[in-house]
Short mmCIF file of C-alpha atoms in Angstrom, two decimals:
data_model
loop_
_atom_site.label_atom_id
_atom_site.label_comp_id
_atom_site.label_asym_id
_atom_site.label_seq_id
_atom_site.Cartn_x
_atom_site.Cartn_y
_atom_site.Cartn_z
CA MET A 1 163.94 102.38 61.65
CA SER A 2 164.46 105.99 62.81
CA ILE A 3 161.91 105.50 65.53
CA MET A 4 163.68 102.52 67.19
CA PRO A 5 166.32 104.65 69.11
CA THR A 6 163.49 106.84 70.44
CA LEU A 7 161.74 103.70 71.83
CA GLU A 8 164.70 103.09 74.14
CA ARG A 9 164.55 106.59 75.51
CA ASP A 10 160.72 106.84 75.71
CA PRO A 11 158.74 103.54 75.54
CA LEU A 12 155.41 105.38 75.25
CA SER A 13 156.50 106.87 71.81
CA GLY A 14 155.85 103.38 70.29
CA LEU A 15 152.28 103.02 71.25
CA VAL A 16 151.31 102.58 67.67
CA ALA A 17 152.94 100.60 64.83
CA PRO A 18 155.93 102.41 63.30
CA PRO A 19 154.04 103.19 60.09
CA LEU A 20 151.41 105.13 62.06
CA ILE A 21 153.85 107.12 64.15
CA GLY A 22 153.77 110.69 63.08
CA SER A 23 150.51 110.22 61.15
CA THR A 24 148.30 109.27 64.04
CA GLY A 25 148.21 110.58 67.59
CA THR A 26 148.03 108.41 70.64
CA MET A 27 147.17 109.54 74.11
CA PRO A 28 147.78 107.14 76.87
CA LEU A 29 145.21 107.77 79.62
CA THR A 30 144.23 105.96 82.65
CA ILE A 31 140.91 106.52 84.34
CA ILE A 32 139.66 104.74 87.46
CA SER A 33 135.92 104.66 87.55
CA LEU A 34 132.82 102.72 88.51
CA ILE A 35 131.02 100.43 86.09
CA PRO A 36 127.95 102.71 85.58
CA ASP A 37 130.26 105.56 84.62
CA ILE A 38 132.26 103.32 82.22
CA MET A 39 129.03 102.02 80.59
CA ARG A 40 127.77 105.69 80.03
CA HIS A 41 131.15 106.44 78.41
CA TYR A 42 130.75 103.32 76.30
CA ARG A 43 127.28 104.53 75.28
CA ASP A 44 128.57 108.03 74.42
CA VAL A 45 131.21 106.59 72.11
CA ILE A 46 128.87 103.95 70.56
CA VAL A 47 126.14 106.42 69.53
CA ARG A 48 128.70 108.44 67.62
CA ALA A 49 129.86 105.54 65.42
CA GLU A 50 129.98 106.06 61.76
CA LYS A 51 131.15 102.76 60.34
CA GLU A 52 131.84 100.05 62.88
CA VAL A 53 131.72 99.07 66.50
CA PHE A 54 133.59 96.21 68.17
CA LEU A 55 132.51 95.44 71.73
CA VAL A 56 134.15 92.66 73.63
CA THR A 57 133.24 91.67 77.13
CA ASN A 58 133.71 88.71 79.33
CA TYR A 59 130.22 88.97 80.81
CA TRP A 60 126.83 89.44 79.28
CA GLN A 61 123.86 89.07 81.57
CA PRO A 62 120.75 91.22 81.79
CA SER A 63 121.74 94.18 83.94
CA ASN A 64 121.96 97.97 83.99
CA SER A 65 125.19 97.75 82.02
CA VAL A 66 123.45 95.71 79.30
CA GLU A 67 120.48 98.09 79.27
CA THR A 68 122.90 100.96 78.69
CA ILE A 69 124.61 99.21 75.74
CA VAL A 70 121.29 98.23 74.26
CA LYS A 71 119.97 101.69 74.51
CA ALA A 72 123.24 102.95 72.77
CA MET A 73 122.56 100.34 70.01
CA ARG A 74 119.02 101.69 69.46
CA GLU A 75 120.19 105.27 69.40
CA LEU A 76 122.95 104.44 66.97
CA SER A 77 120.41 102.73 64.67
CA ASP A 78 118.06 105.67 64.76
CA ALA A 79 121.05 107.97 63.96
CA VAL A 80 121.98 105.97 60.97
CA LEU A 81 118.42 106.06 59.64
CA LYS A 82 118.14 109.84 60.30
CA ARG A 83 121.35 110.56 58.31
CA THR A 84 120.08 108.40 55.41
CA LYS A 85 118.55 110.45 52.61
CA ASP A 86 115.07 109.66 51.37
CA GLY A 87 115.03 106.73 48.90
CA GLU A 88 118.54 105.64 49.76
CA LYS A 89 119.52 102.42 51.39
CA PRO A 90 121.04 103.08 54.84
CA GLN A 91 124.83 102.70 55.24
CA LYS A 92 124.56 100.39 58.23
CA VAL A 93 127.09 100.50 61.00
CA VAL A 94 128.70 97.09 61.41
CA MET A 95 128.63 96.05 65.09
CA LYS A 96 130.29 92.92 66.37
CA LEU A 97 129.60 91.94 70.04
CA ILE A 98 131.71 89.12 71.52
CA TYR A 99 131.07 87.80 74.99
CA ASP A 100 131.78 84.67 77.01
CA ARG A 101 128.99 82.44 78.19
CA GLY A 102 130.06 78.82 78.13
CA SER A 103 127.84 76.25 76.38
CA VAL A 104 127.90 72.59 75.47
CA GLU A 105 128.46 73.51 71.76
CA GLN A 106 131.79 75.06 72.72
CA LEU A 107 133.26 71.77 73.59
CA TRP A 108 133.85 71.49 69.76
CA ASN A 109 133.91 75.11 68.63
CA SER A 110 134.95 78.03 70.86
CA HIS A 111 133.33 80.62 68.50
CA VAL A 112 129.58 80.23 68.43
CA LEU A 113 127.50 82.57 66.25
CA VAL A 114 124.47 83.60 68.40
CA LYS A 115 121.27 83.16 66.42
CA PRO A 116 118.68 85.98 66.25
CA LYS A 117 116.15 83.82 68.20
CA ASP A 118 118.65 83.57 71.10
CA LEU A 119 119.25 87.37 71.21
CA VAL A 120 115.91 87.92 73.01
CA SER A 121 116.89 86.02 76.15
CA LEU A 122 120.14 88.03 76.25
CA LYS A 123 118.15 91.35 76.02
CA ILE A 124 119.90 92.10 72.74
CA PRO A 125 117.72 93.67 69.96
CA VAL A 126 116.96 91.45 67.07
CA PRO A 127 117.95 92.85 63.59
CA GLU A 128 114.42 94.15 62.88
CA GLU A 129 114.63 96.37 65.94
CA ILE A 130 117.90 98.02 64.96
CA PRO A 131 117.72 98.36 61.03
CA GLY A 132 120.65 100.84 61.03
CA ILE A 133 123.03 98.24 62.46
CA ASP A 134 124.42 95.11 60.91
CA LEU A 135 124.87 93.11 64.16
CA GLN A 136 126.81 89.94 64.62
CA VAL A 137 127.00 88.42 68.15
CA ILE A 138 129.60 85.71 69.01
CA ASN A 139 129.80 83.69 72.20
CA PHE A 140 133.48 82.89 72.70
CA HIS A 141 134.56 80.36 75.29
CA ARG A 142 137.52 77.94 75.42
CA VAL A 143 136.44 75.20 77.74
CA LEU A 144 139.82 74.07 78.91
CA LEU A 145 141.31 77.46 79.24
CA GLY A 146 138.40 78.96 81.07
CA THR A 147 136.81 82.40 80.99
CA PHE A 148 137.56 84.88 78.24
CA HIS A 149 138.32 87.92 80.24
CA ALA A 150 138.94 90.74 77.70
CA LYS A 151 136.89 93.93 77.90
CA PHE A 152 137.24 96.59 75.29
CA LEU A 153 135.35 98.78 72.75
CA ILE A 154 136.68 99.97 69.40
CA VAL A 155 134.76 102.35 67.32
CA ASP A 156 135.54 103.36 63.73
CA ARG A 157 139.10 102.15 64.34
CA LYS A 158 139.71 105.65 65.85
CA VAL A 159 138.63 105.23 69.49
CA ALA A 160 139.58 102.34 71.76
CA LEU A 161 138.41 101.87 75.34
CA ILE A 162 140.17 99.07 77.28
CA ASN A 163 139.06 97.94 80.66
CA ARG A 164 140.70 95.71 83.24
#
């Protein structure tokens, strides 16, 4: 409750939930950039992941941006395997990728789990190609509401990159 009066004076002081205020720093930052620079920044953050990566985008079509993210996935997988001691089972990084590409199946279910056999056409590595990553890909589309437009990346619940 002691934070509430502060919010009236400075709205930026409440960028995190009250239990986190004082224990976690928040830095509001706006950067205007081009897509290739944004994707390189995404790559730099992804390859440093230790536990989990959540990547949400409204668009996933084979492109330079997709190639950059896929390269980051491969580098992350290699890094996980390198930091695994001999004889140990790798502590895989959990990666969830959500994108919007409407399909007939989404007339009944807006969340469609993309099967490994369908990853190839999307230029996403199949699980055997990235053994250091536990990958789940979801195609999310609400037919009547239109395109899912969110674009963000969260890594290890420490770094969040949000795009417009």
